[in-house]
CSV table of C-alpha atoms and ligand atoms in Angstrom, one decimal:
chain,number,residue,atom,x,y,z
A,1259,MET,CA,-15.1,-2.7,0.0
A,1260,VAL,CA,-13.8,-0.2,-2.7
A,1261,ASN,CA,-16.0,1.3,-5.3
A,1262,LYS,CA,-13.5,1.1,-8.4
A,1263,LYS,CA,-10.9,-1.5,-9.8
A,1264,VAL,CA,-7.3,-1.4,-8.5
A,1265,ILE,CA,-4.7,-2.2,-10.2
A,1266,SER,CA,-0.8,-2.1,-9.1
A,1267,VAL,CA,2.4,-1.1,-10.6
A,1268,ILE,CA,5.1,-2.7,-8.5
A,1269,LEU,CA,8.4,-1.4,-9.4
A,1270,ALA,CA,11.4,-4.1,-9.4
A,1271,ALA,CA,13.4,-2.7,-12.6
A,1272,GLY,CA,15.8,-1.1,-10.6
A,1273,LYS,CA,19.9,-2.7,-10.0
A,1274,GLY,CA,20.5,-3.0,-6.2
A,1275,THR,CA,23.6,-1.7,-6.2
A,1276,ARG,CA,24.5,-1.5,-2.8
A,1277,MET,CA,23.8,-5.2,-2.5
A,1278,LYS,CA,26.5,-6.8,-4.4
A,1279,SER,CA,25.0,-9.0,-5.9
A,1280,SER,CA,24.6,-10.4,-9.5
A,1281,LEU,CA,21.8,-11.0,-8.3
A,1282,PRO,CA,18.1,-8.8,-9.1
A,1283,LYS,CA,17.7,-7.7,-5.1
A,1284,VAL,CA,14.1,-8.5,-5.6
A,1285,LEU,CA,15.0,-11.7,-5.8
A,1286,HIS,CA,17.1,-11.9,-2.5
A,1287,THR,CA,15.2,-14.1,-0.5
A,1288,ILE,CA,14.2,-13.9,3.0
A,1289,PHE,CA,12.6,-17.4,4.5
A,1290,ASN,CA,13.6,-18.6,0.8
A,1291,LYS,CA,11.0,-16.1,-0.6
A,1292,PRO,CA,11.7,-14.1,-2.7
A,1293,LEU,CA,11.6,-10.2,-1.8
A,1294,LEU,CA,8.4,-9.5,-4.8
A,1295,GLY,CA,7.0,-12.9,-4.1
A,1296,TYR,CA,6.4,-10.3,-0.1
A,1297,VAL,CA,5.0,-7.8,-2.4
A,1298,LEU,CA,3.6,-9.5,-4.2
A,1299,GLU,CA,1.7,-11.5,-2.4
A,1300,ALA,CA,0.2,-9.0,-0.3
A,1301,VAL,CA,-0.7,-6.1,-2.7
A,1302,ASN,CA,-3.1,-9.4,-3.7
A,1303,SER,CA,-4.4,-10.4,-0.1
A,1304,THR,CA,-6.7,-7.1,0.7
A,1305,GLY,CA,-8.6,-8.8,-2.5
A,1306,TYR,CA,-9.3,-5.6,-3.9
A,1307,VAL,CA,-6.7,-6.0,-7.4
A,1308,SER,CA,-7.9,-7.2,-10.2
A,1309,ASP,CA,-4.1,-6.6,-12.2
A,1310,ASN,CA,-1.0,-6.7,-10.9
A,1311,PHE,CA,2.2,-4.8,-13.6
A,1312,VAL,CA,6.4,-5.5,-12.5
A,1313,ILE,CA,7.9,-3.2,-13.9
A,1314,VAL,CA,11.3,-5.0,-14.1
A,1315,GLY,CA,14.9,-3.1,-16.5
A,1316,HIS,CA,17.9,-4.8,-14.2
A,1317,GLU,CA,18.5,-8.2,-15.1
A,1318,ALA,CA,14.6,-8.7,-16.5
A,1319,GLN,CA,14.7,-12.4,-16.8
A,1320,LYS,CA,15.5,-13.3,-14.4
A,1321,VAL,CA,12.7,-11.2,-12.8
A,1322,GLU,CA,9.9,-12.2,-15.4
A,1323,GLU,CA,11.3,-15.6,-14.8
A,1324,PHE,CA,10.3,-16.3,-11.2
A,1325,VAL,CA,7.5,-14.0,-12.1
A,1326,ARG,CA,5.6,-16.1,-14.9
A,1327,ASN,CA,6.5,-19.7,-12.4
A,1328,ASN,CA,4.6,-17.9,-9.7
A,1329,TYR,CA,2.5,-15.4,-10.2
A,1330,SER,CA,1.9,-15.9,-14.0
A,1331,PHE,CA,-1.6,-14.1,-13.1
A,1332,VAL,CA,1.1,-11.0,-13.3
A,1333,LYS,CA,2.4,-8.9,-16.3
A,1334,CYS,CA,6.1,-7.7,-16.4
A,1335,ILE,CA,6.6,-4.3,-18.3
A,1336,LEU,CA,10.0,-3.7,-19.5
A,1337,GLN,CA,11.4,0.1,-18.2
A,1338,MET,CA,15.2,0.1,-20.2
A,1339,PRO,CA,16.9,2.1,-19.3
A,1340,GLN,CA,15.8,2.7,-15.8
A,1341,ARG,CA,15.5,6.5,-15.3
A,1342,GLY,CA,14.1,6.9,-12.6
A,1343,THR,CA,10.3,6.2,-10.5
A,1344,GLY,CA,8.2,8.3,-12.6
A,1345,ASP,CA,9.7,7.3,-15.8
A,1346,ALA,CA,8.8,3.4,-14.2
A,1347,VAL,CA,5.4,4.2,-13.8
A,1348,ASN,CA,5.0,5.4,-16.5
A,1349,ARG,CA,6.4,2.5,-19.3
A,1350,ALA,CA,2.9,1.3,-17.3
A,1351,VAL,CA,0.5,4.5,-19.1
A,1352,PRO,CA,-0.1,2.3,-22.9
A,1353,PHE,CA,-1.7,-0.8,-20.3
A,1354,LEU,CA,-3.4,1.8,-18.5
A,1355,LYS,CA,-5.7,3.3,-20.9
A,1356,ASN,CA,-9.1,4.8,-20.2
A,1357,PHE,CA,-8.4,2.5,-17.0
A,1358,ASP,CA,-11.4,4.6,-14.4
A,1359,GLY,CA,-9.9,3.2,-11.1
A,1360,TYR,CA,-7.5,3.2,-8.6
A,1361,VAL,CA,-3.8,2.7,-9.5
A,1362,ILE,CA,-1.9,1.5,-6.2
A,1363,VAL,CA,2.2,2.0,-6.8
A,1364,VAL,CA,4.3,0.3,-4.6
A,1365,CYS,CA,8.2,-0.9,-4.5
A,1366,GLY,CA,9.4,-4.5,-4.7
A,1367,ASP,CA,11.9,-3.9,-2.4
A,1368,THR,CA,9.6,-3.4,0.6
A,1369,PRO,CA,9.7,-6.8,1.9
A,1370,LEU,CA,7.4,-6.2,5.4
A,1371,ILE,CA,4.2,-3.8,3.6
A,1372,THR,CA,0.7,-6.4,5.1
A,1373,GLY,CA,-2.2,-7.0,3.4
A,1374,GLU,CA,-3.8,-5.5,5.7
A,1375,THR,CA,-2.1,-1.5,5.6
A,1376,LEU,CA,-2.2,-1.7,1.9
A,1377,LYS,CA,-6.3,-2.3,2.3
A,1378,SER,CA,-7.2,0.4,4.5
A,1379,PHE,CA,-4.9,3.1,2.4
A,1380,ILE,CA,-6.7,2.2,-0.7
A,1381,GLU,CA,-10.4,2.6,1.0
A,1382,TYR,CA,-8.9,5.9,2.8
A,1383,HIS,CA,-8.1,7.4,-0.6
A,1384,GLU,CA,-11.4,6.3,-1.3
A,1385,ASN,CA,-12.9,7.7,1.3
A,1386,SER,CA,-10.9,10.8,1.2
A,1387,ASN,CA,-12.2,11.5,-2.3
A,1388,ALA,CA,-9.0,12.1,-3.2
A,1389,ASP,CA,-7.4,12.1,-6.1
A,1390,LEU,CA,-3.8,11.0,-5.2
A,1391,THR,CA,-3.0,10.0,-2.0
A,1392,VAL,CA,1.0,8.5,-0.7
A,1393,MET,CA,1.4,7.1,2.0
A,1394,SER,CA,3.7,8.7,4.6
A,1395,ALA,CA,5.6,7.9,7.7
A,1396,ILE,CA,6.8,9.2,10.7
A,1397,PHE,CA,10.9,9.3,11.1
A,1398,ASP,CA,12.9,11.3,14.1
A,1399,ASN,CA,16.0,10.7,11.9
A,1400,PRO,CA,15.0,10.4,8.0
A,1401,GLN,CA,18.0,8.9,7.0
A,1402,ASN,CA,17.6,8.9,3.0
A,1403,TYR,CA,13.5,9.2,2.0
A,1404,GLY,CA,11.3,11.5,0.5
A,1405,ARG,CA,10.9,14.9,2.8
A,1406,ILE,CA,6.6,15.6,3.1
A,1407,ILE,CA,5.8,19.6,2.0
A,1408,ARG,CA,3.3,21.0,3.4
A,1409,ASP,CA,2.2,24.5,2.9
A,1410,GLU,CA,1.9,27.4,5.6
A,1411,ASN,CA,-1.9,25.7,6.1
A,1412,ASN,CA,-0.3,22.3,6.8
A,1413,LYS,CA,-1.8,21.7,3.3
A,1414,PHE,CA,1.0,18.7,1.4
A,1415,ILE,CA,2.2,20.4,-1.6
A,1416,ALA,CA,5.3,18.4,-2.8
A,1417,ILE,CA,6.9,15.7,-1.3
A,1418,VAL,CA,11.7,16.6,-2.3
A,1419,GLU,CA,14.4,14.5,-2.5
A,1420,GLU,CA,17.0,14.1,0.3
A,1421,LYS,CA,19.1,14.5,-2.1
A,1422,ASP,CA,17.4,18.2,-3.6
A,1423,ALA,CA,16.3,19.9,-0.1
A,1424,THR,CA,17.4,22.2,1.6
A,1425,ASP,CA,18.6,22.2,5.6
A,1426,GLU,CA,14.9,23.1,6.3
A,1427,GLN,CA,12.9,20.4,4.4
A,1428,LYS,CA,16.2,18.3,5.7
A,1429,ALA,CA,14.4,19.1,9.0
A,1430,VAL,CA,11.1,17.6,8.5
A,1431,LYS,CA,10.3,14.1,10.2
A,1432,GLU,CA,7.3,12.8,8.1
A,1433,VAL,CA,8.2,11.2,5.3
A,1434,ASN,CA,7.1,9.7,1.4
A,1435,ALA,CA,7.0,5.9,2.2
A,1436,GLY,CA,6.8,5.5,-1.7
A,1437,LEU,CA,3.1,4.3,-2.2
A,1438,TYR,CA,0.7,6.0,-4.1
A,1439,CYS,CA,-2.9,5.3,-4.6
A,1440,ILE,CA,-3.7,7.4,-7.8
A,1441,SER,CA,-7.5,7.9,-8.9
A,1442,TRP,CA,-5.3,7.2,-12.9
A,1443,LYS,CA,-8.7,8.6,-14.8
A,1444,SER,CA,-7.5,12.4,-12.9
A,1445,VAL,CA,-3.1,12.3,-12.4
A,1446,ASN,CA,-2.4,10.1,-15.0
A,1447,GLU,CA,-1.1,13.1,-17.7
A,1448,ALA,CA,1.5,14.3,-15.2
A,1449,PHE,CA,3.4,11.9,-15.6
A,1450,ALA,CA,4.5,12.7,-19.3
A,1451,CYS,CA,4.6,16.2,-18.3
A,1452,LEU,CA,7.6,14.6,-15.7
A,1453,LYS,CA,10.9,16.6,-15.7
A,1454,ASN,CA,14.4,15.2,-15.3
A,1455,ASN,CA,16.4,18.8,-13.8
A,1456,ASN,CA,17.1,17.6,-9.7
A,1457,ALA,CA,20.0,16.3,-8.7
A,1458,GLN,CA,19.8,12.5,-9.5
A,1459,GLY,CA,18.2,13.6,-14.0
A,1460,GLU,CA,16.2,11.2,-12.6
A,1461,TYR,CA,12.5,11.3,-13.6
A,1462,TYR,CA,11.0,11.3,-9.8
A,1463,LEU,CA,7.2,9.8,-9.6
A,1464,THR,CA,7.1,12.1,-6.4
A,1465,ASP,CA,6.9,14.9,-8.8
A,1466,ILE,CA,3.2,14.1,-9.6
A,1467,VAL,CA,2.9,15.4,-6.8
A,1468,LYS,CA,3.2,19.1,-7.0
A,1469,TRP,CA,1.2,18.3,-10.4
A,1470,ALA,CA,-1.5,17.4,-9.2
A,1471,VAL,CA,-1.7,20.8,-6.4
A,1472,LEU,CA,-1.3,22.3,-9.6
A,1473,LYS,CA,-4.4,21.3,-11.3
A,1474,GLY,CA,-6.4,21.8,-8.2
A,1475,LEU,CA,-6.9,18.1,-6.9
A,1476,ASN,CA,-7.2,16.2,-3.8
A,1477,VAL,CA,-3.9,15.5,-2.7
A,1478,GLN,CA,-3.8,13.3,0.5
A,1479,SER,CA,-1.4,11.9,2.7
A,1480,TYR,CA,-2.2,8.6,4.6
A,1481,VAL,CA,0.4,7.6,8.0
A,1482,LEU,CA,1.3,4.9,8.4
A,1483,ASN,CA,1.0,2.7,11.9
A,1484,ASP,CA,4.1,0.8,12.1
A,1485,ASN,CA,7.5,2.3,10.5
A,1486,SER,CA,9.3,-1.2,9.8
A,1487,GLU,CA,6.4,-2.8,7.6
A,1488,ILE,CA,7.6,0.1,4.9
A,1489,PHE,CA,11.4,-1.2,5.8
A,1490,GLY,CA,12.7,-1.2,2.4
A,1491,ILE,CA,16.4,-3.5,1.2
A,1492,ASN,CA,19.1,-1.6,-0.5
A,1493,SER,CA,21.5,-3.9,0.6
A,1494,LYS,CA,22.9,-7.5,2.4
A,1495,GLN,CA,22.9,-5.2,5.4
A,1496,ASN,CA,19.0,-4.3,5.7
A,1497,LEU,CA,18.1,-8.1,4.2
A,1498,ALA,CA,19.5,-9.2,7.9
A,1499,GLN,CA,17.1,-6.1,9.7
A,1500,ALA,CA,14.2,-7.4,7.8
A,1501,PHE,CA,14.7,-11.2,8.5
A,1502,LYS,CA,15.0,-10.1,11.8
A,1503,ILE,CA,11.6,-7.9,12.3
A,1504,MET,CA,9.9,-10.7,10.1
A,1505,ASN,CA,10.4,-13.1,12.4
A,1506,LYS,CA,10.2,-11.1,15.6
A,1507,LYS,CA,6.6,-10.6,13.9
A,1508,SER,CA,5.9,-14.6,12.9
A,1509,LEU,CA,6.6,-15.9,16.7
A,1510,GLU,CA,4.8,-12.9,18.2
A,1511,ARG,CA,1.6,-13.9,16.4
A,1512,LEU,CA,2.8,-17.4,16.8
A,1513,MET,CA,2.5,-17.7,20.3
A,1514,SER,CA,-0.1,-14.6,20.6
A,1515,GLU,CA,-2.3,-18.1,19.2
A,1516,GLY,CA,-0.6,-20.2,21.8
A,1517,VAL,CA,2.5,-21.5,20.6
A,1518,GLN,CA,5.3,-22.0,23.3
A,1519,ILE,CA,8.6,-20.6,22.3
A,1520,THR,CA,10.9,-21.9,24.7
A,1521,ASP,CA,13.6,-19.3,23.5
A,1522,ALA,CA,12.4,-16.4,20.9
A,1523,ASP,CA,15.9,-15.8,19.6
A,1524,SER,CA,17.0,-18.4,18.7
A,1525,VAL,CA,13.8,-19.6,16.6
A,1526,TYR,CA,13.0,-18.5,13.1
A,1527,ILE,CA,9.9,-19.7,11.4
A,1528,SER,CA,9.1,-18.1,8.3
A,1529,PRO,CA,5.0,-16.1,8.1
A,1530,GLU,CA,3.8,-18.7,5.8
A,1531,THR,CA,3.9,-21.7,9.2
A,1532,THR,CA,0.7,-22.3,10.9
A,1533,ILE,CA,0.9,-24.0,14.1
A,1534,GLY,CA,-1.5,-25.2,16.4
A,1535,ALA,CA,-1.9,-24.2,20.1
A,1536,ASP,CA,0.4,-25.9,22.7
A,1537,THR,CA,3.2,-26.8,20.0
A,1538,ILE,CA,6.7,-26.8,22.2
A,1539,VAL,CA,8.9,-24.8,19.9
A,1540,LEU,CA,12.1,-25.5,21.8
A,1541,PRO,CA,15.7,-23.6,21.2
A,1542,ASN,CA,17.4,-23.0,17.6
A,1543,VAL,CA,14.5,-23.8,14.9
A,1544,TYR,CA,14.5,-23.1,12.1
A,1545,ILE,CA,11.8,-23.2,10.3
A,1546,SER,CA,11.2,-21.6,6.4
A,1547,GLY,CA,8.3,-21.1,3.5
A,1548,LYS,CA,5.1,-22.8,4.3
A,1549,ASN,CA,3.9,-25.5,6.8
A,1550,GLU,CA,1.4,-26.4,9.0
A,1551,ILE,CA,1.9,-27.8,11.7
A,1552,GLY,CA,-0.7,-29.1,14.4
A,1553,LYS,CA,-1.5,-28.7,17.8
A,1554,ASN,CA,0.7,-30.4,21.6
A,1555,CYS,CA,3.8,-31.4,19.1
A,1556,LYS,CA,7.4,-30.6,20.1
A,1557,ILE,CA,9.8,-30.0,17.4
A,1558,GLY,CA,13.4,-29.7,18.2
A,1559,PRO,CA,16.2,-28.6,19.7
A,1560,PHE,CA,17.3,-28.1,16.2
A,1561,ALA,CA,15.5,-29.2,13.9
A,1562,HIS,CA,14.8,-28.1,10.5
A,1563,ILE,CA,11.4,-28.3,8.7
A,1564,ARG,CA,12.0,-26.9,5.1
A,1565,ASP,CA,9.0,-26.1,3.2
A,1566,GLY,CA,5.4,-28.2,2.5
A,1567,ALA,CA,5.5,-29.1,5.3
A,1568,VAL,CA,1.9,-31.0,6.4
A,1569,ILE,CA,2.6,-32.2,10.3
A,1570,GLY,CA,-0.8,-33.4,12.5
A,1571,ASN,CA,-1.1,-33.6,16.6
A,1572,ASN,CA,1.6,-34.6,18.9
A,1573,VAL,CA,4.1,-35.1,16.4
A,1574,ARG,CA,7.6,-35.1,17.9
A,1575,ILE,CA,10.2,-33.7,15.7
A,1576,GLY,CA,13.6,-34.2,16.9
A,1577,ASN,CA,18.0,-32.7,16.7
A,1578,PHE,CA,18.8,-32.8,13.3
A,1579,VAL,CA,15.7,-33.8,12.0
A,1580,GLU,CA,14.9,-32.3,8.1
A,1581,ILE,CA,11.6,-31.7,7.5
A,1582,LYS,CA,10.8,-31.5,3.2
A,1583,LYS,CA,7.3,-31.4,1.8
A,1584,SER,CA,6.6,-34.3,3.4
A,1585,VAL,CA,3.0,-35.3,4.8
A,1586,ILE,CA,2.9,-36.5,9.0
A,1587,LYS,CA,-0.1,-37.9,10.8
A,1588,ASP,CA,-0.8,-38.1,14.6
A,1589,ASN,CA,1.0,-39.7,16.6
A,1590,THR,CA,5.1,-39.8,14.6
A,1591,ASN,CA,7.4,-39.3,16.0
A,1592,VAL,CA,10.6,-38.3,14.1
A,1593,SER,CA,12.8,-37.9,16.7
A,1594,HIS,CA,16.7,-38.8,15.9
A,1595,LEU,CA,19.1,-37.4,13.0
A,1596,SER,CA,16.9,-37.9,10.7
A,1597,TYR,CA,15.9,-36.3,6.3
A,1598,ILE,CA,12.4,-36.6,5.3
A,1599,GLY,CA,11.8,-35.4,2.8
A,1600,ASP,CA,8.6,-35.9,-0.1
A,1601,SER,CA,6.9,-38.7,2.3
A,1602,GLU,CA,3.8,-39.7,3.5
A,1603,LEU,CA,4.1,-40.5,7.3
A,1604,GLY,CA,0.7,-42.8,8.6
A,1605,SER,CA,-0.1,-41.9,12.6
A,1606,HIS,CA,1.6,-43.8,15.6
A,1607,VAL,CA,4.9,-43.7,13.0
A,1608,ASN,CA,8.3,-44.7,14.8
A,1609,ILE,CA,11.3,-43.3,13.0
A,1610,GLY,CA,14.6,-44.5,14.2
A,1611,ALA,CA,17.4,-42.3,15.0
A,1612,GLY,CA,19.1,-41.9,11.2
A,1613,THR,CA,16.8,-42.6,8.6
A,1614,ILE,CA,16.9,-40.9,5.5
A,1615,THR,CA,14.2,-41.2,3.2
A,1616,ALA,CA,17.2,-41.8,-0.7
A,1617,ASN,CA,14.5,-39.4,-2.6
A,1618,TYR,CA,16.4,-37.9,-5.6
A,1619,ASN,CA,18.3,-39.2,-8.0
A,1620,PRO,CA,21.5,-36.9,-9.2
A,1621,ILE,CA,21.7,-38.5,-12.4
A,1622,THR,CA,17.8,-37.7,-13.7
A,1623,LYS,CA,17.2,-35.3,-10.9
A,1624,VAL,CA,13.7,-37.1,-10.2
A,1625,LYS,CA,12.9,-36.9,-6.3
A,1626,SER,CA,9.6,-39.9,-5.7
A,1627,LYS,CA,8.1,-40.4,-2.7
A,1628,THR,CA,8.9,-42.7,0.0
A,1629,ILE,CA,5.1,-44.3,1.6
A,1630,ILE,CA,4.8,-45.5,5.6
A,1631,LYS,CA,2.2,-45.9,6.9
A,1632,ASP,CA,0.0,-46.4,10.7
A,1633,GLY,CA,1.8,-48.3,12.8
A,1634,ALA,CA,5.3,-49.1,10.8
A,1635,ASN,CA,8.2,-48.3,12.3
A,1636,THR,CA,11.8,-48.2,11.0
A,1637,GLY,CA,15.1,-49.6,12.6
A,1638,SER,CA,18.0,-47.2,13.0
A,1639,ASN,CA,20.4,-45.6,10.2
A,1640,SER,CA,17.8,-47.1,7.6
A,1641,VAL,CA,17.6,-45.9,4.6
A,1642,LEU,CA,14.8,-45.9,2.0
A,1643,VAL,CA,15.2,-45.2,-1.4
A,1644,ALA,CA,12.6,-44.0,-2.5
A,1645,PRO,CA,10.1,-44.6,-4.6
A,1646,VAL,CA,9.5,-47.3,-1.9
A,1647,THR,CA,6.1,-48.1,0.2
A,1648,ILE,CA,6.3,-49.5,4.1
A,1649,ASN,CA,3.4,-51.0,4.3
A,1650,GLU,CA,1.2,-50.8,8.1
A,1651,MET,CA,2.5,-52.6,10.6
A,1652,ALA,CA,5.4,-53.1,9.3
A,1653,SER,CA,9.6,-53.2,11.0
A,1654,ILE,CA,12.6,-51.7,9.8
A,1655,GLY,CA,15.6,-53.5,10.2
A,1656,ALA,CA,18.6,-51.6,12.1
A,1657,GLY,CA,20.8,-50.4,9.3
A,1658,SER,CA,19.2,-51.7,6.8
A,1659,VAL,CA,19.0,-50.7,2.7
A,1660,ILE,CA,15.8,-50.5,1.6
A,1661,THR,CA,14.5,-51.4,-2.2
A,1662,LYS,CA,11.1,-52.4,-2.6
A,1663,ASP,CA,7.6,-52.4,-1.0
A,1664,VAL,CA,7.7,-54.0,2.6
A,1665,GLU,CA,4.7,-55.6,3.3
A,1666,GLU,CA,2.0,-55.1,6.6
A,1667,TYR,CA,3.6,-56.8,9.6
A,1668,ALA,CA,6.5,-57.9,8.1
A,1669,LEU,CA,10.2,-57.6,9.1
A,1670,ALA,CA,12.4,-56.1,6.3
A,1671,VAL,CA,16.2,-56.0,6.7
A,1672,THR,CA,19.0,-56.3,4.8
A,1673,ARG,CA,22.4,-56.3,7.5
A,1674,SER,CA,25.3,-59.2,7.0
A,1675,PRO,CA,25.1,-61.1,10.0
A,1676,VAL,CA,26.9,-60.6,12.8
A,1677,LYS,CA,29.9,-62.5,12.9
A,1678,ILE,CA,31.7,-63.1,16.0
A,1679,ILE,CA,35.5,-63.4,16.4
A,1680,SER,CA,36.9,-65.7,19.6
A,1681,ASN,CA,40.0,-63.9,20.6
A,1682,TRP,CA,40.3,-61.3,18.1
A,1683,VAL,CA,40.7,-58.7,20.2
A,1684,LYS,CA,44.1,-60.0,21.8
A,1685,ARG,CA,46.0,-61.7,18.6
A,1686,LYS,CA,46.3,-58.5,17.8
A,1687,ILE,CA,47.5,-56.9,20.8
A,1688,GLU,CA,49.9,-59.8,20.8
A,1689,GLN,CA,51.0,-59.4,16.8
A,1690,TYR,CA,51.3,-55.2,16.8
A,1691,VAL,CA,52.3,-54.4,20.7
A,1692,GLY,CA,53.8,-57.8,22.1
A,1693,GLY,CA,52.4,-60.1,24.0
A,1694,ASN,CA,52.4,-57.7,27.2
A,1695,LYS,CA,48.6,-57.0,27.7
B,460,UD1,C1,12.1,6.9,-3.6
B,460,UD1,C2,11.0,8.3,-3.4
B,460,UD1,C3,11.6,9.1,-2.5
B,460,UD1,C4,10.9,7.8,-1.0
B,460,UD1,C5,11.5,6.0,-1.3
B,460,UD1,C6,10.5,5.2,-0.1
B,460,UD1,C7,10.9,8.9,-5.8
B,460,UD1,C8,12.0,10.0,-6.1
B,460,UD1,N1,12.2,8.7,-4.5
B,460,UD1,O1,13.3,7.2,-2.9
B,460,UD1,O2,10.5,9.9,-1.4
B,460,UD1,O3,11.2,8.0,0.3
B,460,UD1,O4,10.8,5.4,-2.5
B,460,UD1,O5,11.5,4.1,0.2
B,460,UD1,O6,10.8,8.0,-6.3
B,460,UD1,N2,12.7,1.5,-9.6
B,460,UD1,C9,12.5,1.3,-11.2
B,460,UD1,N3,12.5,2.1,-12.4
B,460,UD1,C10,13.9,3.5,-12.1
B,460,UD1,C11,13.8,3.6,-11.0
B,460,UD1,C12,13.4,3.0,-9.7
B,460,UD1,O7,11.4,0.3,-11.5
B,460,UD1,O8,14.1,3.3,-12.7
B,460,UD1,C13,12.7,0.8,-8.6
B,460,UD1,C14,13.6,0.5,-7.7
B,460,UD1,O9,13.6,-1.0,-7.8
B,460,UD1,C15,13.0,0.3,-5.8
B,460,UD1,C16,11.2,0.8,-6.9
B,460,UD1,O10,11.4,1.8,-7.3
B,460,UD1,O11,12.1,-0.7,-6.1
B,460,UD1,C17,12.1,2.5,-5.1
B,460,UD1,O12,13.3,2.7,-6.0
B,460,UD1,P1,14.9,4.0,-5.6
B,460,UD1,O13,15.8,4.2,-5.8
B,460,UD1,O14,14.8,2.9,-4.6
B,460,UD1,O15,14.2,5.3,-4.5
B,460,UD1,P2,14.4,6.0,-3.1
B,460,UD1,O16,15.7,6.9,-3.5
B,460,UD1,O17,14.4,5.1,-2.0
B,461,CA,CA1,15.0,2.5,-1.9
């Protein structure tokens, strides 16, 4: 617990030039979720944060729209033009008048930061009675980061950006992770005092350290355990690296919870997916978004679960099966070559190879539901045109296109009757090849 109110300021106005993209950097995705989404969720999972401000600038409209649609409790503040990280936080100052709690500043491009780390960071700040705490990390080869500068008594006195650093300062291995916890009442005046007389001509947020030290305030650093948590995204290469790190952590968590993953090098599972013990995930499986998968299931090889799947126990999702926004109850099999989207499958349902739920009308853009109740089965190559309900124990004949609800225990079949034409092949051979065969 902390005794004061906490407000977050998330920096997301920068251009992200090195992404070489028309999309703002913080809207690039990992497992289908924008980087900014990970940061906002980590910040709010601490349970301490009462209000959130996101500083937007480059492509502000797109970022604001994402925030409005997904995190309506968050307020965006425009920073135009973008004149540095200090100027970015300065935009929030008018919204924080008379605030007497802690402001945490987090970058929107560090999707691997966890709520646990932020929580203990805020607690550390309070417990050490600090006015300002900077998160730091120790790197063997700390390129591009600001360096934590200490005096002869080891007291933290400043942060120097690499571009402004002397060779001696560049040799420092403790760096600024870019996260700050600020006792707002004692430090807020610093923002009006920032100057841009530095190598980049920017207003550096990091200069609040010098200001606080000069005022005789209590300035602390909190050393991060796991450096990967502050891995920042600046390029498409970084995005791929972050994906790998996130995936590895996710698989390790699942295995520690009893999930069997045959080949951790070819399986990708989002951190928001939960899976019950003794479920086996076979090679080449990709699971993104938020999903719940039960116990004793068998997933893959080559399965794709996209988002919003709620899967029970003893379920089989086989090869070349895609599942999206669907509920699948216990003991049901979708074993081969199927698309199940916007559907509800009961228990003991058997989905034949190549069954497709046709859930989307490209003209109306409406997505409709397919409901398949307990014990029903579909023959191979069936198309279920939603909205449609297949009731308990009903059976769909192979190759059917189902456009009406099917009553319980009924067979529905739309296949044209088989026609057998004797000696048809023989006649064709005689006609085209000349009767010798
Ligand atoms: C910053 C720190 C550096 C630290 C590093 C950690 C400063 C001056 N330097 O450097 O000490 O080691 O983070 O990753 O703060 N942003 C805005 N508005 C702006 C400028 C930036 O919102 O005007 C946002 C960016 O979108 C980004 C974040 O602030 O999310 C950090 O900015 P960036 O330019 O990446 O700072 P670094 O050079 O990495
Ligand atoms: Ca950065």
